[in-house]
PDB file of C-alpha atoms in Angstrom:
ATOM      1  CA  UNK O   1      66.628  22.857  66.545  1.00 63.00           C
ATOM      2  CA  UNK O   2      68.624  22.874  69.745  1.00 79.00           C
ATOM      3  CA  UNK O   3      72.038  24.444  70.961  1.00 88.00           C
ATOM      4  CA  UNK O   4      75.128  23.568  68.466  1.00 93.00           C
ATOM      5  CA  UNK O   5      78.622  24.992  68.906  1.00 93.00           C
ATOM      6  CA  UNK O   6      80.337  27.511  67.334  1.00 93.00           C
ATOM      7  CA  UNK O   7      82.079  25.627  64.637  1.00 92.00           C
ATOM      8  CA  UNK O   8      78.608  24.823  63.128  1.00 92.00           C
ATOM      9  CA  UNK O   9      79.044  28.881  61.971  1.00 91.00           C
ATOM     10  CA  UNK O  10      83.073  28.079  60.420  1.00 91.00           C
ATOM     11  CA  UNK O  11      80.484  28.476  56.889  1.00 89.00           C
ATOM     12  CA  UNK O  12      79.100  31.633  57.188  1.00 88.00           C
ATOM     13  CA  UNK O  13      82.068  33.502  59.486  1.00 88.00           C
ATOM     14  CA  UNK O  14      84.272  32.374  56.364  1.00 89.00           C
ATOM     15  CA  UNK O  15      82.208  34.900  54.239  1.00 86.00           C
ATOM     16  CA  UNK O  16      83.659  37.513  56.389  1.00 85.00           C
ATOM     17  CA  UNK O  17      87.071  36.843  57.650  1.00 87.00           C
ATOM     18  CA  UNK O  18      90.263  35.672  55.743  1.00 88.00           C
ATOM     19  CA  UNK O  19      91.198  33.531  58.763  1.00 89.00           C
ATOM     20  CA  UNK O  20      89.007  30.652  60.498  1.00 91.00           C
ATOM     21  CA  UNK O  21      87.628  32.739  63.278  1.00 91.00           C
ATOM     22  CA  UNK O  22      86.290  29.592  64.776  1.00 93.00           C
ATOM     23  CA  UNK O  23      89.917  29.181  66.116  1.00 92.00           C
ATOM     24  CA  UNK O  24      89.683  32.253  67.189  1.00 94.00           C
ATOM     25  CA  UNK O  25      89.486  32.962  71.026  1.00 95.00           C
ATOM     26  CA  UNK O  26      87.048  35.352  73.368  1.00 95.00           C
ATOM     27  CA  UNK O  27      87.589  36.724  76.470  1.00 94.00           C
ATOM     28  CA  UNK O  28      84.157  36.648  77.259  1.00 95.00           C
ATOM     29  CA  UNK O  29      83.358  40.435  79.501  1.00 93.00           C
ATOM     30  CA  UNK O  30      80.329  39.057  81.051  1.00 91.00           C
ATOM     31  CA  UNK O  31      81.897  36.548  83.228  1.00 95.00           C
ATOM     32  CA  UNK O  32      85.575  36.033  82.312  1.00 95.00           C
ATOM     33  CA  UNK O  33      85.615  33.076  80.202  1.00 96.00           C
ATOM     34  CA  UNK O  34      88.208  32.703  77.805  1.00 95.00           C
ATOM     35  CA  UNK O  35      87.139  29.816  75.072  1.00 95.00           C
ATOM     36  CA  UNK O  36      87.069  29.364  71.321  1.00 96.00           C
ATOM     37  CA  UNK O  37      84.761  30.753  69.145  1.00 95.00           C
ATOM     38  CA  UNK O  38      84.526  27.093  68.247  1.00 96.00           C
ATOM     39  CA  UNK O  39      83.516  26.287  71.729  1.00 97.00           C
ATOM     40  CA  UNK O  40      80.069  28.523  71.823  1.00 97.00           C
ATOM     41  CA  UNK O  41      76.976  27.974  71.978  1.00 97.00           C
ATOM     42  CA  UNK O  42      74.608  28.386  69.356  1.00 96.00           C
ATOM     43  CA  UNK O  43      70.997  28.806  68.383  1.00 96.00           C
ATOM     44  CA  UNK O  44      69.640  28.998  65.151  1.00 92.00           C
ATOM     45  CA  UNK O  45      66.793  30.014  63.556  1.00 89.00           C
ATOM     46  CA  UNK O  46      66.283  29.829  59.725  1.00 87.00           C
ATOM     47  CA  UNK O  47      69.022  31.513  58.520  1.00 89.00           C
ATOM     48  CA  UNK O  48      69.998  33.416  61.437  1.00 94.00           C
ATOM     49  CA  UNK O  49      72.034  32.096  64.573  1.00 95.00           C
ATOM     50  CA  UNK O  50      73.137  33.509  67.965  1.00 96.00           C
ATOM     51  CA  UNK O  51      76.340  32.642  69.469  1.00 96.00           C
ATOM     52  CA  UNK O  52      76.687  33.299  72.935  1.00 96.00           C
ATOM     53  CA  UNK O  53      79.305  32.306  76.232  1.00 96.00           C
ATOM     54  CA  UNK O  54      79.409  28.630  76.916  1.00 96.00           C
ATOM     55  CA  UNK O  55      79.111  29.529  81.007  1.00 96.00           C
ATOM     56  CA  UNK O  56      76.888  32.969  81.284  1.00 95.00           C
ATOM     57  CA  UNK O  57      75.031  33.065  78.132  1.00 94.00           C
ATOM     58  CA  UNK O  58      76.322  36.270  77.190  1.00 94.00           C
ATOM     59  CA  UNK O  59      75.619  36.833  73.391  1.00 95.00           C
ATOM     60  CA  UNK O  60      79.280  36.806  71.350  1.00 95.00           C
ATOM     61  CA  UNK O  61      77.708  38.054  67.800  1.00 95.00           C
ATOM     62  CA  UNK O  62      74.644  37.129  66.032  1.00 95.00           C
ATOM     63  CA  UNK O  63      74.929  36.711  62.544  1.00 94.00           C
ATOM     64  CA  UNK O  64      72.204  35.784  59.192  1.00 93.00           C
ATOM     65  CA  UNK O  65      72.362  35.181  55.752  1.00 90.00           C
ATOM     66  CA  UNK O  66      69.609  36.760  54.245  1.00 89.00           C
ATOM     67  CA  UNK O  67      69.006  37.228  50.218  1.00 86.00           C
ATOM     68  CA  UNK O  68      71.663  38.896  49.252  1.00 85.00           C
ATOM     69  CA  UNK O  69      73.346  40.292  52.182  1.00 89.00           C
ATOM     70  CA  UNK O  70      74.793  38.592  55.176  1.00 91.00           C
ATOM     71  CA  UNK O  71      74.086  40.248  58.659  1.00 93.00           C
ATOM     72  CA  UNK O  72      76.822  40.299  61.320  1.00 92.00           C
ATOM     73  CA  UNK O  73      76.213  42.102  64.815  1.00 93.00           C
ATOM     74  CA  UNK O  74      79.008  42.220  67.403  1.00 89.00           C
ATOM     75  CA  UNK O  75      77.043  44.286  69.428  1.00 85.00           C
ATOM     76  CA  UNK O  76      79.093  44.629  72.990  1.00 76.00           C
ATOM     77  CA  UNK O  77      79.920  41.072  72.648  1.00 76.00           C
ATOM     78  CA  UNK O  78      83.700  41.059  73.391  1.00 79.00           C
ATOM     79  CA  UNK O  79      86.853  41.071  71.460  1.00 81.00           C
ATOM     80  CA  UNK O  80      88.099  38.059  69.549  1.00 82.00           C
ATOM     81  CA  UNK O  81      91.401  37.171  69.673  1.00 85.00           C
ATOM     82  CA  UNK O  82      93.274  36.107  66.635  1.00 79.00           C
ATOM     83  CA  UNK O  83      96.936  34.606  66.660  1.00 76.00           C
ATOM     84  CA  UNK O  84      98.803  36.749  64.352  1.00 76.00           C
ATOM     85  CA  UNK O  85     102.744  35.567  62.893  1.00 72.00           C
TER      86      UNK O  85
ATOM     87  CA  UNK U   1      43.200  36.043  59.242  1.00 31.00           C
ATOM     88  CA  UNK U   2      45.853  38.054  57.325  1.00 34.00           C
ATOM     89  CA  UNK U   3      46.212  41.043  59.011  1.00 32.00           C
ATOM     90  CA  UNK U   4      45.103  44.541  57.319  1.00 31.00           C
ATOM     91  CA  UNK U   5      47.408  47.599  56.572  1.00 37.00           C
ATOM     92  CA  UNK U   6      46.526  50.739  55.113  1.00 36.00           C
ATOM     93  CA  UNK U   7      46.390  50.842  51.354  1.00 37.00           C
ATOM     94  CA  UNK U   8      46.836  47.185  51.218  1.00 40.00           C
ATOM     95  CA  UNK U   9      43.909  44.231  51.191  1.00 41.00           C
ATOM     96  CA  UNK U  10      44.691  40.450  51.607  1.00 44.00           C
ATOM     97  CA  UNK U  11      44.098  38.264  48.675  1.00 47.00           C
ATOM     98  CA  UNK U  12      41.070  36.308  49.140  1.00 50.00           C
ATOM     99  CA  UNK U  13      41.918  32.528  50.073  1.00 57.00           C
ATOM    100  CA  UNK U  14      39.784  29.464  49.024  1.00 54.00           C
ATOM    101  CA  UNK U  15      38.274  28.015  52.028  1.00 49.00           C
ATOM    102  CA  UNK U  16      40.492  25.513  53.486  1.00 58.00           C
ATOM    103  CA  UNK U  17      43.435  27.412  51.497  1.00 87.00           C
ATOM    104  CA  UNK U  18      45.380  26.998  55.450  1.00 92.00           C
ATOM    105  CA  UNK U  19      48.891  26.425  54.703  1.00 96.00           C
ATOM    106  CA  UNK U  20      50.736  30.102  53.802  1.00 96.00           C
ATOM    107  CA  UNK U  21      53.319  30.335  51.043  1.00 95.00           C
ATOM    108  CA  UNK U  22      56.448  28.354  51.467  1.00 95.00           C
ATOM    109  CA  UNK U  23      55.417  26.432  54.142  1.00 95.00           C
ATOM    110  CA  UNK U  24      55.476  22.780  54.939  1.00 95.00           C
ATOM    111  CA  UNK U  25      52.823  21.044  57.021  1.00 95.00           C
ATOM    112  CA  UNK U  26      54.121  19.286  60.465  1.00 94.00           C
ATOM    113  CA  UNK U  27      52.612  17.059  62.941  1.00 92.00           C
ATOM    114  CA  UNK U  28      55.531  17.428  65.081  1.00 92.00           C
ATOM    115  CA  UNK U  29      56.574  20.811  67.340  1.00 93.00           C
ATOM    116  CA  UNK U  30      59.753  21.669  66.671  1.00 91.00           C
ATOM    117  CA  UNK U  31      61.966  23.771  69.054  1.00 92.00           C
ATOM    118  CA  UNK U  32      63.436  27.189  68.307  1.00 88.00           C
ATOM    119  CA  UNK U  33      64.990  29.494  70.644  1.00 89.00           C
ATOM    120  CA  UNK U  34      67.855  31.771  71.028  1.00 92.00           C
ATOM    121  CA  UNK U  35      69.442  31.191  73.912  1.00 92.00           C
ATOM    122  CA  UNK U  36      68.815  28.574  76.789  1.00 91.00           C
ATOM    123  CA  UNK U  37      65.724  27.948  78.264  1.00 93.00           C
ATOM    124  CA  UNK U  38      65.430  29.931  81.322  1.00 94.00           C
ATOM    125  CA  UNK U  39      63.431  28.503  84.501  1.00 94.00           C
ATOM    126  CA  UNK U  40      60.986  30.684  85.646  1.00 96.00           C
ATOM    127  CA  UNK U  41      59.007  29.778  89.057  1.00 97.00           C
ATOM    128  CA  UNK U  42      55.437  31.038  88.303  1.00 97.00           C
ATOM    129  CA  UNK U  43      55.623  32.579  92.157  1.00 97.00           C
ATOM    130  CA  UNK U  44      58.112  34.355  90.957  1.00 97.00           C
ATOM    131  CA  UNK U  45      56.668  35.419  87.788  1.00 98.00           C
ATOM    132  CA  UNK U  46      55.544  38.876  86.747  1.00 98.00           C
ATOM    133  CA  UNK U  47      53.614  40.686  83.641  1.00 98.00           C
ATOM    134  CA  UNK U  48      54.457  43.992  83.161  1.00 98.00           C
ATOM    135  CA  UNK U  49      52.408  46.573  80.742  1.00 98.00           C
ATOM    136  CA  UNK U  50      54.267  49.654  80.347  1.00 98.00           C
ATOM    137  CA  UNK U  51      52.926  52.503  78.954  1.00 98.00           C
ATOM    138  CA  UNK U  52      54.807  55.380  76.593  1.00 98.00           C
ATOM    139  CA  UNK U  53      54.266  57.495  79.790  1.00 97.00           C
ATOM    140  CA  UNK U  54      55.700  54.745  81.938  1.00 97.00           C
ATOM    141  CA  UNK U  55      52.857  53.985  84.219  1.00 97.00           C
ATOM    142  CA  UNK U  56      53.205  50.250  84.650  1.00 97.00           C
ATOM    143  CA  UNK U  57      49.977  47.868  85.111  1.00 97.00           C
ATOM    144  CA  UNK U  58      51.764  44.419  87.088  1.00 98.00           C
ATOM    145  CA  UNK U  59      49.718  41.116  86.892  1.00 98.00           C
ATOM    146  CA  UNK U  60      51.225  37.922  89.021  1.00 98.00           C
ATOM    147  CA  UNK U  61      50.684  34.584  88.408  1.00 98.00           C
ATOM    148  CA  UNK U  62      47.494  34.213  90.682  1.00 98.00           C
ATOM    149  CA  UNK U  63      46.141  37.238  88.863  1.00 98.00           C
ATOM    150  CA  UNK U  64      46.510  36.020  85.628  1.00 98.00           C
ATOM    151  CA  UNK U  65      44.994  32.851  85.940  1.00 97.00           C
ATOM    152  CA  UNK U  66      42.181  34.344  88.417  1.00 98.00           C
ATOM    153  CA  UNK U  67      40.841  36.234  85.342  1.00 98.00           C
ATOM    154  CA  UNK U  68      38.433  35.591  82.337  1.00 98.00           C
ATOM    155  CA  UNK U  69      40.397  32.248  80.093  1.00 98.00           C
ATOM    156  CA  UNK U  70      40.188  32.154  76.335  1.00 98.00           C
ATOM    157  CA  UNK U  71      40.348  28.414  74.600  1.00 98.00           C
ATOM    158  CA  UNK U  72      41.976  29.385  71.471  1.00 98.00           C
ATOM    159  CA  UNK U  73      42.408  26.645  68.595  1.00 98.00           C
ATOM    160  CA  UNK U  74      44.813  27.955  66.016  1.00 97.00           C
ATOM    161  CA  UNK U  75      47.105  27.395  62.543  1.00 97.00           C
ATOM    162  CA  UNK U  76      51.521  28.297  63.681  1.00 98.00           C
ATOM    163  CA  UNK U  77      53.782  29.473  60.697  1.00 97.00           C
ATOM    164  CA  UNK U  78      57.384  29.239  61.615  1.00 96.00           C
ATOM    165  CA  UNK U  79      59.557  31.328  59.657  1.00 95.00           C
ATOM    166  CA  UNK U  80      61.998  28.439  59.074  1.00 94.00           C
ATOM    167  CA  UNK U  81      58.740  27.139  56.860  1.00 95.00           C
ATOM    168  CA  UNK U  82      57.295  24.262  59.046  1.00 95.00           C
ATOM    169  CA  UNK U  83      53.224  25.056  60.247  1.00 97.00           C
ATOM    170  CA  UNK U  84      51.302  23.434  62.657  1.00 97.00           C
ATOM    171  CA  UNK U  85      47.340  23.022  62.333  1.00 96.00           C
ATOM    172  CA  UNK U  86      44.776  23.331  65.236  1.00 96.00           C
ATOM    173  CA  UNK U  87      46.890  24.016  68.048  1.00 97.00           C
ATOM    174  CA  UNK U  88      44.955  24.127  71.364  1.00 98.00           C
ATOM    175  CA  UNK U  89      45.804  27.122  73.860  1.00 98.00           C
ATOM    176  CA  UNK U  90      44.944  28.608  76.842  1.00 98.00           C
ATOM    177  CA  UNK U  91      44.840  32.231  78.364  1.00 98.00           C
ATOM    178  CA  UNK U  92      44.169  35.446  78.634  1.00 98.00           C
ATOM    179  CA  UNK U  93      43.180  37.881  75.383  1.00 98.00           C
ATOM    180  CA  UNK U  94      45.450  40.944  75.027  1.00 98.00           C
ATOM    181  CA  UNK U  95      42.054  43.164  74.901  1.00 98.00           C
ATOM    182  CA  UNK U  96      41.422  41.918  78.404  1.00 97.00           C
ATOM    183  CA  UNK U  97      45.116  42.775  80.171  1.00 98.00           C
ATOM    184  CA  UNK U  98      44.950  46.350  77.691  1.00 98.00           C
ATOM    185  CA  UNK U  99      41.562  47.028  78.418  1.00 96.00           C
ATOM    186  CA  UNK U 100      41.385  50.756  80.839  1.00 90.00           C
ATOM    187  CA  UNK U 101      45.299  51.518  79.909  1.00 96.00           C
ATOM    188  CA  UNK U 102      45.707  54.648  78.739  1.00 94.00           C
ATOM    189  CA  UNK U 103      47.720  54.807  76.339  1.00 97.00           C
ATOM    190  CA  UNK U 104      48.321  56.757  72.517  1.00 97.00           C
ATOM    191  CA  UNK U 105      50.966  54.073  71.631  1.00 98.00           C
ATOM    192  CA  UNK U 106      51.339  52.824  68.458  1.00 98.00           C
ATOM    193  CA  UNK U 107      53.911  49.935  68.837  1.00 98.00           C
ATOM    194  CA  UNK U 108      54.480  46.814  71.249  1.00 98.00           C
ATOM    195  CA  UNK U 109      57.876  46.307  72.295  1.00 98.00           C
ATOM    196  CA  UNK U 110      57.802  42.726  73.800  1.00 98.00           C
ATOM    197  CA  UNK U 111      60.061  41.567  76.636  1.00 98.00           C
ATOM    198  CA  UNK U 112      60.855  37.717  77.812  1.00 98.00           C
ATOM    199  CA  UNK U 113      62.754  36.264  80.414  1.00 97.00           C
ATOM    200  CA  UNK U 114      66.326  35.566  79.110  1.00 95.00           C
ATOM    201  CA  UNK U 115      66.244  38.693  77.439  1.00 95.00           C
ATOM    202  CA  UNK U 116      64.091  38.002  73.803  1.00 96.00           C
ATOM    203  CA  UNK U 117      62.681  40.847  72.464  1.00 97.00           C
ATOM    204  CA  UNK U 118      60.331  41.638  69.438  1.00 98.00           C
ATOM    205  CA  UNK U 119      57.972  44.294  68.320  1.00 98.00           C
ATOM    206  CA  UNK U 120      54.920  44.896  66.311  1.00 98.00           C
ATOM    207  CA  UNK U 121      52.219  47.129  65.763  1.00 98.00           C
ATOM    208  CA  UNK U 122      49.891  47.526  68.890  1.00 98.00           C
ATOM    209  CA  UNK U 123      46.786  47.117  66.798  1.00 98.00           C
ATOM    210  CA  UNK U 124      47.876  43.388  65.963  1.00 98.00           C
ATOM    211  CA  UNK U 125      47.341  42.494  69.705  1.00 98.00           C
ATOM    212  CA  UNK U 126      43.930  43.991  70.414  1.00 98.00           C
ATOM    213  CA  UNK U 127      40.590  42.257  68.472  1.00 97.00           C
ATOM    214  CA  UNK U 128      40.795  38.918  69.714  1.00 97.00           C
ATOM    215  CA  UNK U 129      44.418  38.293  68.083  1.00 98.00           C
ATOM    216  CA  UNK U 130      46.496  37.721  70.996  1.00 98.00           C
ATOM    217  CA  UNK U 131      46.606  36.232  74.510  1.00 98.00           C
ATOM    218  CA  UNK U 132      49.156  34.907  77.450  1.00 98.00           C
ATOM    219  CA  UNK U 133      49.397  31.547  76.865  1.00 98.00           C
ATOM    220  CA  UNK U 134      49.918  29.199  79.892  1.00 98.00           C
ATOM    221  CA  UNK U 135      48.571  26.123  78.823  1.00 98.00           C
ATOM    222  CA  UNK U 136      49.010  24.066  75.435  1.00 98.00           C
ATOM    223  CA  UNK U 137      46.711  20.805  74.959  1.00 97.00           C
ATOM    224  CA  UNK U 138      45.079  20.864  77.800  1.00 98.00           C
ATOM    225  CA  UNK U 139      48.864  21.180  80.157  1.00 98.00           C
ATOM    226  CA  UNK U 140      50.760  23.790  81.361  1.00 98.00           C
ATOM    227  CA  UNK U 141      52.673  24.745  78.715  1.00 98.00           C
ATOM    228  CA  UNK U 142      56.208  23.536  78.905  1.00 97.00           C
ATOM    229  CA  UNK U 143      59.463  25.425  79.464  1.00 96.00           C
ATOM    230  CA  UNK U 144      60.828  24.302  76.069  1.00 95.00           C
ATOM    231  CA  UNK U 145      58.020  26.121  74.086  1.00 97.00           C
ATOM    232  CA  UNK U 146      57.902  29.161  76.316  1.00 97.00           C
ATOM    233  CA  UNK U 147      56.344  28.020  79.634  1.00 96.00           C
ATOM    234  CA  UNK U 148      55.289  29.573  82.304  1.00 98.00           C
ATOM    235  CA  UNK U 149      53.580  31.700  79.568  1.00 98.00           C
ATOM    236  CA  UNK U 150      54.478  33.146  76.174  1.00 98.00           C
ATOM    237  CA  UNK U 151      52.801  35.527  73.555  1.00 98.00           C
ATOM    238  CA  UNK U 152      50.561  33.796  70.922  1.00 98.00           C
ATOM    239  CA  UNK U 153      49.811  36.059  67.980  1.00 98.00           C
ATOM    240  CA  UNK U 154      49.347  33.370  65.777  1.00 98.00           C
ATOM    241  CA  UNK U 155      48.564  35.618  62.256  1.00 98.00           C
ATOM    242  CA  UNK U 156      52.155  36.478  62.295  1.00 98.00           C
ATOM    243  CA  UNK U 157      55.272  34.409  62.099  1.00 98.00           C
ATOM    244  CA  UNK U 158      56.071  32.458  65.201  1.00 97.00           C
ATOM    245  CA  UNK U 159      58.839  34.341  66.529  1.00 97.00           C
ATOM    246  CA  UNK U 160      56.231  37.323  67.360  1.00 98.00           C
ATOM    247  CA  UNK U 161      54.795  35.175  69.977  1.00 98.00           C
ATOM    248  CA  UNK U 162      57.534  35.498  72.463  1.00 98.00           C
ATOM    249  CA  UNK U 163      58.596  32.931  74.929  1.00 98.00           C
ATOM    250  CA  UNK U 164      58.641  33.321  78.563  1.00 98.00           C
ATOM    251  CA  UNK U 165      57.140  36.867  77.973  1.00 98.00           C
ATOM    252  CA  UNK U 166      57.643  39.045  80.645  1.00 98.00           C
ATOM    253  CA  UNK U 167      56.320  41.916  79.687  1.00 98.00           C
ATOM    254  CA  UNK U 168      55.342  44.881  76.837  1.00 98.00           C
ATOM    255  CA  UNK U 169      56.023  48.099  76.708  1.00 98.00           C
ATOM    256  CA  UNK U 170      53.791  50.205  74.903  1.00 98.00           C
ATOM    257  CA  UNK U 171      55.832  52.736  72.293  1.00 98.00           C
ATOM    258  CA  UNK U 172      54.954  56.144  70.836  1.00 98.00           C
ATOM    259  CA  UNK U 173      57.814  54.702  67.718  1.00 97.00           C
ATOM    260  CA  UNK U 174      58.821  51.556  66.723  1.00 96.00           C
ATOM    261  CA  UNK U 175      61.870  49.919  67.849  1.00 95.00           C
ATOM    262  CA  UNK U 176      63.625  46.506  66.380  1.00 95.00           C
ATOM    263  CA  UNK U 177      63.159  43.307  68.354  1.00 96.00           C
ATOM    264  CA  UNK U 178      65.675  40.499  68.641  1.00 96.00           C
ATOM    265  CA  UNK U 179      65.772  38.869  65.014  1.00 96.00           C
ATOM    266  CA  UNK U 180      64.228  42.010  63.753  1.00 95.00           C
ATOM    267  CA  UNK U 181      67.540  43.990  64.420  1.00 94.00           C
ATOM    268  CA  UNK U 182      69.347  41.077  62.555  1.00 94.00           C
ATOM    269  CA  UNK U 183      67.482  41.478  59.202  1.00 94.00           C
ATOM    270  CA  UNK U 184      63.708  39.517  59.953  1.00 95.00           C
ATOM    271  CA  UNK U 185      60.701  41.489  58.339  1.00 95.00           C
ATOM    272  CA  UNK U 186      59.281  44.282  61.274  1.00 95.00           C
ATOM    273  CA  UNK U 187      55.726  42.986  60.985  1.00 97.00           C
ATOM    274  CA  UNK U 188      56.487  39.107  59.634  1.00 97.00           C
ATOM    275  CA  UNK U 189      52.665  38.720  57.782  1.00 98.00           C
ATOM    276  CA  UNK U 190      53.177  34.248  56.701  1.00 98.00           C
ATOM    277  CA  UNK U 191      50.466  35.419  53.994  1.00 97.00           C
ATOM    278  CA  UNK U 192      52.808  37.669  52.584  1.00 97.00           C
ATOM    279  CA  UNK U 193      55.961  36.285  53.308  1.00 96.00           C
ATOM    280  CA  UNK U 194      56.977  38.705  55.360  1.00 97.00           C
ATOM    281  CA  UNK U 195      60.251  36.696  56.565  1.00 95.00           C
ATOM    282  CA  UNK U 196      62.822  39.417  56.153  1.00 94.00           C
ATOM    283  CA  UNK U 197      63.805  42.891  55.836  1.00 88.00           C
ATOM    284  CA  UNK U 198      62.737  44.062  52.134  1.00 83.00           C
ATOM    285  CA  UNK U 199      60.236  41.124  51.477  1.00 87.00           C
TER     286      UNK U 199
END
C-alpha cells in the first residue's frame, strides 16, 4: 500500500481524543514545518501506520490497533496543537 | 521450515501444506514500507556487522557482490496476510558475512537506510536461513522492494527481512525493532501466527 495522508487515521485517533486531532496542527522540530495532522504522510502496514512530516520525513506518532488494545507512540515526535475556546 | 524454539516442536505439515494460517495466496507483489523510499547509490553503500563488543566488520558494494552468490527460491508471508510462492533471489548467506566474527551475541538488531529497524534471534540468520539480497528474478532488485539490498529471512514474517539494510548489530539482549516496539510479535513465526505481541 503506498503513502496516504493523515486524515486516513481521523478512525483510529478518534479512539483516543475527544476532538478531531486530524485538524489538529504540528510544528514539526525536525525541520520547522507547521501543517495539519491531516496533511501527513502515512504508511501503513496491517493494522499499524506511521505518520510522519510531509517535507523531512520526521515520524509525528505511530499508532496500531491490535486485539484488544490500541498502540499510540509519540515518541519525540513534536507537539500538536489544538485550538481551544 | 518453521523455525525451532526450546520446548516447542512445529506441527508436522502435509507435503505441499505451503500457505501458513491466515494467509491468502498472491501472484502480485505488493508494496509495504514505512516511510519513503530512500535512494541509495550502491557506491555509496555500506554493510556494517557490529559486534556486542563493537568491533565492526564493513563490506562495500564491490565486496559483496565479489563473494560466493546463493540462488535462493522461496515462499513470502506478509503479516497483512497476502504470500507469495517461489520467489527467485540473489545474494549472499548470512553464514558467509558471520562466518570468523567473534561474537557471544544472542540477538540481531537490524538497521536500514531511512532508519527501519527490527530484531530477532541471531540463530534465525545462520544455517542457510538468511542472505543480502540484491537481485530479485534475475534484476537488481528494485528500490520499491528494498533495493540496493535488503534482508531475506523468509521463515519469518516479511517485515524481518528489512529493506535497504544497512547493517546488524549483534546484541548480548534483545531490543524492539520498528513495528516490534508498536505491538508486532518479537520473533513473527507465519506457522504460528506470530503477528503480534501476545499471539
Amino acid at each position: 500500500m503506498g503513502m496516504q495522508d493523515g486524515n486516513a487515521l481521523a478512525g483510529p485517533l478518534s479512539e483516543v481524543f475527544a476532538v478531531d486531532v486530524t485538524a489538529a496542527q504540528r510544528l514539526c522540530p525536525g525541520c520547522g514545518t507547521d501543517s495539519a495532522v491531516g496533511a501527513l504522510h502515512v504508511y501503513r502496514m496491517a493494522t499499524a501506520a506511521v505518520a510522519r512530516c510531509p517535507v523531512c520525513g520526521e515520524i509525528a506518532f505511530r499508532i496500531a490497533r491490535h486485539a484488544g488494545a490500541l498502540w499510540l507512540d509519540f515518541g519525540g515526535g513534536g507537539a500538536l496543537r489544538i485550538p481551544v475556546g | 521450515m518453521a523455525a525451532l524454539t526450546p520446548g516447542f516442536r512445529s506441527r508436522r505439515r502435509a507435503p505441499g501444506d505451503r500457505l501458513p494460517p491466515g494467509q491468502f495466496l498472491t501472484e502480485g507483489f505488493p508494496v509495504l514500507s514505512a516511510g519513503p523510499t530512500p535512494a541509495v547509490a550502491t557506491d555509496r553503500w555500506r554493510f556494517t556487522l557490529t559486534t556486542e563488543t563493537g568491533d565492526q566488520h564493513v563490506w562495500t558494494w564491490p565486496q559483496l557482490t565479489a563473494l560466493p552468490q546463493a540462488d535462493v527460491t522461496t515462499d513470502l508471508h506478509c503479516v497483512t496476510r497476502w504470500s507469495k510462492f517461489d520467489t527467485r533471489w540473489r545474494g549472499v548467506s548470512l553464514d558467509m558475512l558471520l562466518d570468523g566474527v567473534d561474537t557471544e551475541a544472542r540477538y540481531a538488531w537490524v538497521e536500514s537506510y531511512g532508519g527501519y529497524t527490527t530484531n530477532m534471534p541471531l540463530a534465525d540468520l545462520r544455517n542457510g536461513r538468511a542472505w543480502i539480497a540484491h537481485t530479485y528474478d534475475g534484476r537488481p532488485l528494485p528500490a520499491e522492494h528494498g533495493g540496493p539490498a535488503r534482508l531475506l529471512v523468509p521463515h519469518l514474517y516479511l517485515w524481518k527481512s528489512a529493506k535497504w539494510v544497512s547493517g546488524i548489530r549483534l546484541r548480548i539482549n534483545d531490543q524492539q525493532g520498528f513495528w516490534e516496539s508498536l505491538g508486532y510479535h518479537a520473533y513473527g513465526d507465519p506457522w504460528r501466527e506470530q503477528r503480534t505481541w501476545g499471539d
